[in-house]
Amino acid sequence: MRITVINPNTSQHMTDLIGQSARGVALPGTVIDAVCPDMGPASIESHYDEALSVPGLLARIESAERAGAEGHVIACFGDPGLDAARELATGPVVGIAEAAMRVATSLGRSFSVVTTLRRTCGRAWDLAERYGVRGFCAGVHACEVPVLDVDGCPELIAATCRSVLERDGSDVLVLGCAGMTSLCAKLSAELGVPVVDGVRSATLLVQSLVLMGLRTGKHGEFAAPPPKPYAGPLHGFGRG
Amino acid sequence: MRITVINPNTSQHMTDLIGQSARGVALPGTVIDAVCPDMGPASIESHYDEALSVPGLLARIESAERAGAEGHVIACFGDPGLDAARELATGPVVGIAEAAMRVATSLGRSFSVVTTLRRTCGRAWDLAERYGVRGFCAGVHACEVPVLDVDGCPELIAATCRSVLERDGSDVLVLGCAGMTSLCAKLSAELGVPVVDGVRSATLLVQSLVLMGLRTGKHGEFAAPPPKPYAGPLHGFGRG
Amino acid sequence: MRITVINPNTSQHMTDLIGQSARGVALPGTVIDAVCPDMGPASIESHYDEALSVPGLLARIESAERAGAEGHVIACFGDPGLDAARELATGPVVGIAEAAMRVATSLGRSFSVVTTLRRTCGRAWDLAERYGVRGFCAGVHACEVPVLDVDGCPELIAATCRSVLERDGSDVLVLGCAGMTSLCAKLSAELGVPVVDGVRSATLLVQSLVLMGLRTGKHGEFAAPPPKPYAGPLHGFGRG
Amino acid sequence: MRITVINPNTSQHMTDLIGQSARGVALPGTVIDAVCPDMGPASIESHYDEALSVPGLLARIESAERAGAEGHVIACFGDPGLDAARELATGPVVGIAEAAMRVATSLGRSFSVVTTLRRTCGRAWDLAERYGVRGFCAGVHACEVPVLDVDGCPELIAATCRSVLERDGSDVLVLGCAGMTSLCAKLSAELGVPVVDGVRSATLLVQSLVLMGLRTGKHGEFAAPPPKPYAGPLHGFGRG
Amino acid sequence: MRITVINPNTSQHMTDLIGQSARGVALPGTVIDAVCPDMGPASIESHYDEALSVPGLLARIESAERAGAEGHVIACFGDPGLDAARELATGPVVGIAEAAMRVATSLGRSFSVVTTLRRTCGRAWDLAERYGVRGFCAGVHACEVPVLDVDGCPELIAATCRSVLERDGSDVLVLGCAGMTSLCAKLSAELGVPVVDGVRSATLLVQSLVLMGLRTGKHGEFAAPPPKPYAGPLHGFGRG
Amino acid sequence: MRITVINPNTSQHMTDLIGQSARGVALPGTVIDAVCPDMGPASIESHYDEALSVPGLLARIESAERAGAEGHVIACFGDPGLDAARELATGPVVGIAEAAMRVATSLGRSFSVVTTLRRTCGRAWDLAERYGVRGFCAGVHACEVPVLDVDGCPELIAATCRSVLERDGSDVLVLGCAGMTSLCAKLSAELGVPVVDGVRSATLLVQSLVLMGLRTGKHGEFAAPPPKPYAGPLHGFGRG
């Protein structure tokens, strides 16, 4: 089996960390292609960055499918471009916020999310609403560490997690950034509660879907996008 | 006052119709710049098209602000890129689905939306949820006319509207595509219920916000996006 | 165009302030009739006052329509009698809480309301629920200033607003009393966030509706009330 | 114990039927005062009628309390003036829609409401929302019989009930008009499902509250309304 | 009339207190059978205890119906086995959380629950959701007193109630454990807000239902459970 | 890794089919113990059956953990005893309705459930609500085949599925009974939409959780149930 794990920002270091985590939980026979786009923002810290990460992300999914990928993970906690990717791809597509938040609901009454910058908390709430888990989400909190610095700040992040768990009284902690994937084991050990990493959760979910032969339903909203003229630098996206 | 009305697809004909409607309701002193992007899809009929319309749309907003625009309308019923646009722009930004659905709630207990292709109905429901008007929305229905053919099919669209109003029993009809703006007067006359056009509604709402000196709150989630490196053909979007 | 702005309490001073604000944003050609009822409470500070303000308010709407008014604003933050007024009037009717809360949702993720007495906060929450904006409302707070003293207490109200914005972390402030309309500019300047005044918002919304030829849908729930015998001092309301 | 059952319309015949039902379930020692206002509409069939029934209803509650009443039923399915009445009265106040809908939720998964005119269905949905029972309400349906004709149309109403139960598949039928109280036994026998009458349900609930010594909480929103000047024919309502 | 009040735990002392409260509010002619199961946990302080209290509870309902009981109260604030009991019994069945929470909604805008152990708060929230009263519930709080010690700790419980009312600002207090029934009068006197006891509320509600001839609808989900083979010590439950 | 898959009814044939499906998707190294209780109903077709299946189910989980099981699947679409099992078990516990409904949300906008008897549909809706997926659930439908006959009726079930997909217009079909697990491949081939089987979905989810080292959070609501006296035939459940 071949699964693409797409880091929607253009940081190769973060892409490598993400690939490592995904490979660590995948089946022996599963090939994990950890990739990032060749166009778009170096990190995603605003709705603007998120919107502009999508064209490159979609291009990656298209080329991955041509290369035989059977399923796809979008490895950014804003789950950018998820609906568009589901139209485009033949195989299943899962976002890491989607996977992490859903896994968390099976581990207790409530979870708290710790993410990077405060300005991104709204997006996490929107996703919780979309995925129907708002009632399980006790809080979304920022540690105010920029995305690309996350894996170098384990202490600061651990401290935020501890105070968040105290305040929210929640059963489970959800890591609110793909860049935190490398901190998961350490945080689990320190915090004494289940710590859910979206990269691992989404990789396992996509792998499970492929194993069961399940893909996005293609008879309605998520049918392949109709080909049509595309102007300007996005010309190639017209799927004609 | 100067307001940009952005048709996120690249059809000049549709942009002209939209501009006409917006100018028809604007204050005498208000200049309406009706524009479309120079990159992206010819029409928006999928999540994929919508996602890929956003970079061109954001570029238009940025240049419009440099040219003195004080407010912006996103004239596609999927309200693409609304959050990103609110971060980017200094002036207020309103989507036509947002404006139309909200206006409709002041005219009765429930409204029905008539849109183009069935595959886009899900997006309309998502927006109704986001704007808090799901309880007012009695139905979202497609006439299965492609976006660029809409203004040439008044009879078919009127027939769909009539059957929808009968079935849903709703008080108000909302036009679910910017391209229907030119049909509004005719449909109002024929249907005998209030028919809400998002282009006019959003133009008037943005104009009202500017008149009251109201803009997007900029202290938190919608502060200007942080400048950063952007790779590939989107290089110029880095705001550095 | 002729628009009635009805202050449902019987204070002439407050009616004058409300009229000033409405005229300040209306189109040059729009005549604003700012009126108050000749029966009912001097100010509205309870469900009881609100209920008893409605007969006088409805009488004003009826006489205004006979005098050619094309639209109506109910200028009390409890939006008293809104459904009854929509049945009675031919033109559109908008409440100031309705207009202000909806405008606020286009300016950020969340708004806070500052109102007069604590006992009225519940009503504001009910309206937020009714209008579908509860998810945008971060808090409803009282400054414990009686309605008729509001325009004389700018400092106390500003102080409440500041502490509320700090506590709720919201993007937008909504003025929760028509009597605060005269403080809007001052508060905007001091608070540094968008401050939404319902009187201006509702006036502009009604004017926009009239411009677009939109009125309450009259085929169902909001058809004119059926004429029938009315007993006692309300005899004249029978519409026979 | 003394309980007022107030029919908010001015029909003495309907008031008598309501009184009969209430007395039929009350405790031997309980005195039921079935009354109607001396001002307001002959029947309540619109938001307008409902709003204008409230002053007379509140006057009745005030005089009933002076005469020693310990609790109050508002016997119209729109529950008009409920919040105002709770402020005004010392004893508990219950509406018949409130009582009936809540009783129905203890008898099955879902209930259907059969009411008089279609134009009043929206109000029933609003109340279902307010009381938190929307998820239990499978439908609100009209038999299109005017309020004052209801007790003379048992066959037509029974036929509507049968078709409603078939369509909604619900477990319980709720009578959506106080005037249907006299049909309850007959409908129960014919329909073979529990038929809930709000007049009896509310009378028993108020009696239970008084027995348990429970009254409206008076420390906040529902404290007695503050006395103040009232102008015009409502002068006497000022509570000064 | 004969009503069973079932304490689902096996404590005879608590059963006696519960019986006393129920008898204190029942009609002169009503016989209250206060019983507890002969199998299951001594007290219910976890989902596990709750699940295991159900077989004994159901056995009690079955034997009570054979002995002529016309209605049933489940006297534990978790309302264990309510759906199963409604299928099994011919007469109406009400849980004390259900009855108490619904009564509380008629007494103010919001109520707070004070219960025993913190680990049971989640269950109370689930029930508030199920009964549609989540919007009325301002908080669920634990006094950390074990169920069987409750009636011996009036001061500690009163202190928790006072601090809860202060914090939540709610209008009404709901006792979150059947064992608190004996403290109701004392707490009412001390706290100065309405204090709702589920044992009394449910007894009166069941009695009211029986008086009105209302029982669980039996045409669908709550029809008698189909008889079938049951293995092991639960053999007798097969209803064959 | 050792995972228990518990069929909560006492049918050995159905247990065998369930075991087969679970083994078909588990990792090579994973041991699947497919078991059923030695007490309780032969099949689960009512709330009553469901409640009485729980003691036997809990006993199985306890003995499985003593035998080294690291995770547990509850293989009945009512997810009976899930909360109690999460308290009791050290390893993660997942219900098949929970797993199937959540998987379905990643495959499209909406899913339909096809289950056995109509009387069980309400339970499925309750679970959809609990898991936050009600907005994704387009319908719950019965084929009116008893649980133990399900695997012998593929044509009837397929016919129900086809008509359900037509009516609901949903993207995904969810099998609403563990006994349908053996029909999944056949139905997938025939229906042309993704068909989600809870047995496989839950097995893979539990296996994923164990792989990631994730278990139920044990600091609050789901801590091990406190040991205490248990009377009667359930004596051994006291955990003393």
XYZ file of C-alpha atoms in Angstrom, chain B residues 27-237:
211
model
C -25.216 55.544 -3.343
C -24.633 58.203 -6.015
C -21.201 58.968 -4.628
C -20.067 55.354 -4.416
C -17.665 54.028 -7.068
C -18.119 50.316 -7.747
C -15.119 48.507 -9.192
C -16.396 45.223 -10.563
C -13.410 42.994 -11.247
C -12.409 39.381 -11.730
C -9.071 37.661 -11.096
C -6.487 37.083 -13.791
C -5.843 33.551 -12.569
C -8.159 30.680 -11.720
C -11.241 28.893 -13.049
C -13.650 30.243 -15.643
C -16.513 29.301 -13.338
C -16.823 27.866 -9.828
C -18.700 24.596 -9.664
C -16.782 22.480 -7.149
C -14.810 22.768 -3.930
C -11.768 22.413 -6.168
C -12.691 25.403 -8.334
C -13.502 27.380 -5.249
C -10.156 26.661 -3.603
C -8.297 27.619 -6.758
C -10.210 30.858 -7.200
C -8.859 32.188 -3.926
C -5.301 33.259 -4.840
C -6.545 35.415 -7.718
C -9.294 36.833 -5.539
C -6.849 37.774 -2.786
C -4.563 39.442 -5.310
C -7.492 41.570 -6.467
C -8.309 42.643 -2.937
C -4.736 43.628 -2.277
C -4.462 45.747 -5.406
C -7.890 47.277 -4.794
C -6.861 48.430 -1.336
C -3.709 49.987 -2.754
C -6.001 51.834 -5.184
C -8.114 53.193 -2.315
C -10.989 50.740 -2.039
C -12.683 50.952 1.359
C -14.706 47.755 1.295
C -15.066 44.537 -0.680
C -17.749 42.139 -1.859
C -16.935 38.525 -2.760
C -19.491 37.829 -5.462
C -19.722 34.035 -5.573
C -22.331 32.155 -3.527
C -19.661 29.905 -1.993
C -18.079 32.968 -0.339
C -14.585 31.650 -1.219
C -11.650 32.966 0.730
C -13.751 35.076 3.074
C -11.624 34.530 6.192
C -8.368 35.077 4.327
C -9.763 38.224 2.733
C -10.767 39.596 6.124
C -7.216 39.160 7.364
C -5.749 40.731 4.267
C -8.062 43.725 3.841
C -8.220 46.806 6.015
C -11.798 47.524 4.992
C -14.804 45.274 5.599
C -15.350 42.198 3.395
C -18.725 40.528 2.865
C -19.693 37.431 0.889
C -22.873 37.343 -1.136
C -24.150 34.152 0.478
C -23.553 35.734 3.875
C -25.387 38.924 2.945
C -28.265 37.248 1.129
C -28.953 34.637 3.779
C -28.908 37.235 6.544
C -31.187 39.627 4.687
C -33.579 36.754 4.082
C -33.917 36.077 7.802
C -35.421 39.547 8.295
C -38.187 38.872 5.775
C -39.867 35.759 7.144
C -39.492 32.526 9.052
C -37.707 30.604 6.342
C -36.016 30.903 2.989
C -35.156 28.526 0.193
C -32.012 28.739 -1.898
C -32.009 27.966 -5.616
C -28.529 27.374 -6.953
C -26.830 25.968 -10.056
C -25.464 22.423 -9.826
C -26.563 19.881 -7.236
C -22.965 19.219 -6.233
C -22.709 22.729 -4.794
C -25.673 22.417 -2.416
C -23.500 21.017 0.366
C -21.391 24.161 0.370
C -24.516 26.307 0.754
C -25.598 24.252 3.762
C -22.127 24.626 5.277
C -22.367 28.394 4.908
C -25.875 28.455 6.390
C -24.427 26.619 9.376
C -21.463 28.946 9.621
C -23.621 32.080 9.510
C -26.051 30.678 12.054
C -29.041 30.670 9.697
C -29.515 26.937 9.253
C -32.743 27.130 11.246
C -34.108 29.634 8.720
C -33.071 27.634 5.652
C -35.914 25.413 4.466
C -34.003 23.955 1.548
C -31.156 24.302 -0.926
C -32.084 23.235 -4.430
C -30.310 22.996 -7.776
C -31.669 23.857 -11.199
C -28.769 21.924 -12.788
C -27.836 24.846 -15.030
C -24.058 25.490 -15.264
C -22.915 28.787 -13.772
C -22.048 30.442 -17.079
C -25.426 29.595 -18.638
C -27.508 30.963 -15.784
C -28.469 34.349 -17.169
C -29.701 32.714 -20.361
C -32.136 30.341 -18.652
C -34.700 32.513 -16.854
C -37.635 30.181 -17.570
C -35.966 27.038 -16.291
C -34.794 28.833 -13.171
C -38.209 30.369 -12.559
C -39.781 26.937 -12.862
C -37.372 25.510 -10.309
C -38.115 28.409 -7.965
C -41.839 27.888 -8.226
C -41.639 24.189 -7.424
C -39.189 24.852 -4.594
C -41.451 27.431 -2.954
C -44.352 25.014 -3.218
C -42.393 22.158 -1.689
C -40.611 24.077 1.091
C -43.460 26.422 1.933
C -40.910 29.114 2.665
C -41.468 32.867 2.839
C -38.439 34.021 0.853
C -36.336 32.915 -2.115
C -32.560 33.389 -2.106
C -30.687 33.387 -5.426
C -27.814 30.933 -4.988
C -25.442 32.206 -7.677
C -23.996 35.627 -8.512
C -24.896 34.956 -12.128
C -28.587 35.062 -11.225
C -28.342 38.719 -10.245
C -29.688 39.837 -13.616
C -32.808 37.701 -13.151
C -33.828 39.145 -9.808
C -36.427 41.670 -10.935
C -38.074 39.229 -13.320
C -38.207 36.461 -10.708
C -39.585 38.839 -8.070
C -42.378 39.847 -10.384
C -43.216 36.257 -11.309
C -42.891 34.509 -7.974
C -44.756 36.914 -5.718
C -42.378 36.375 -2.800
C -39.353 38.422 -1.770
C -36.390 37.355 -3.941
C -33.027 38.136 -2.379
C -29.994 38.793 -4.559
C -26.668 38.491 -2.796
C -24.837 40.927 -5.068
C -27.154 43.796 -4.203
C -27.434 42.738 -0.540
C -23.689 42.531 -0.051
C -22.991 45.777 -1.858
C -25.458 47.608 0.365
C -24.100 45.927 3.491
C -20.494 46.851 2.711
C -21.565 50.402 1.881
C -23.438 50.579 5.194
C -20.423 49.301 7.113
C -18.163 51.892 5.514
C -20.713 54.631 6.228
C -20.741 53.601 9.892
C -16.936 53.441 9.977
C -17.002 49.715 10.733
C -14.214 47.346 9.668
C -13.070 43.868 10.577
C -11.732 43.716 14.142
C -7.972 43.482 13.858
C -6.753 42.601 17.330
C -6.955 38.824 17.074
C -7.769 36.172 14.523
C -8.204 38.666 11.675
C -5.055 40.725 12.149
C -3.020 41.106 8.959
C -1.363 37.796 8.040
C 2.259 37.632 9.221
C 4.711 38.140 6.330
C 6.820 35.095 5.476
C 8.618 33.298 2.635
C 6.336 31.968 -0.088
C 7.726 29.539 -2.652
C 6.983 28.944 -6.341
C 4.518 30.875 -8.496
C 2.842 32.168 -5.310
C 6.106 33.840 -4.282
C 4.573 37.310 -4.432
C 1.944 36.463 -1.844
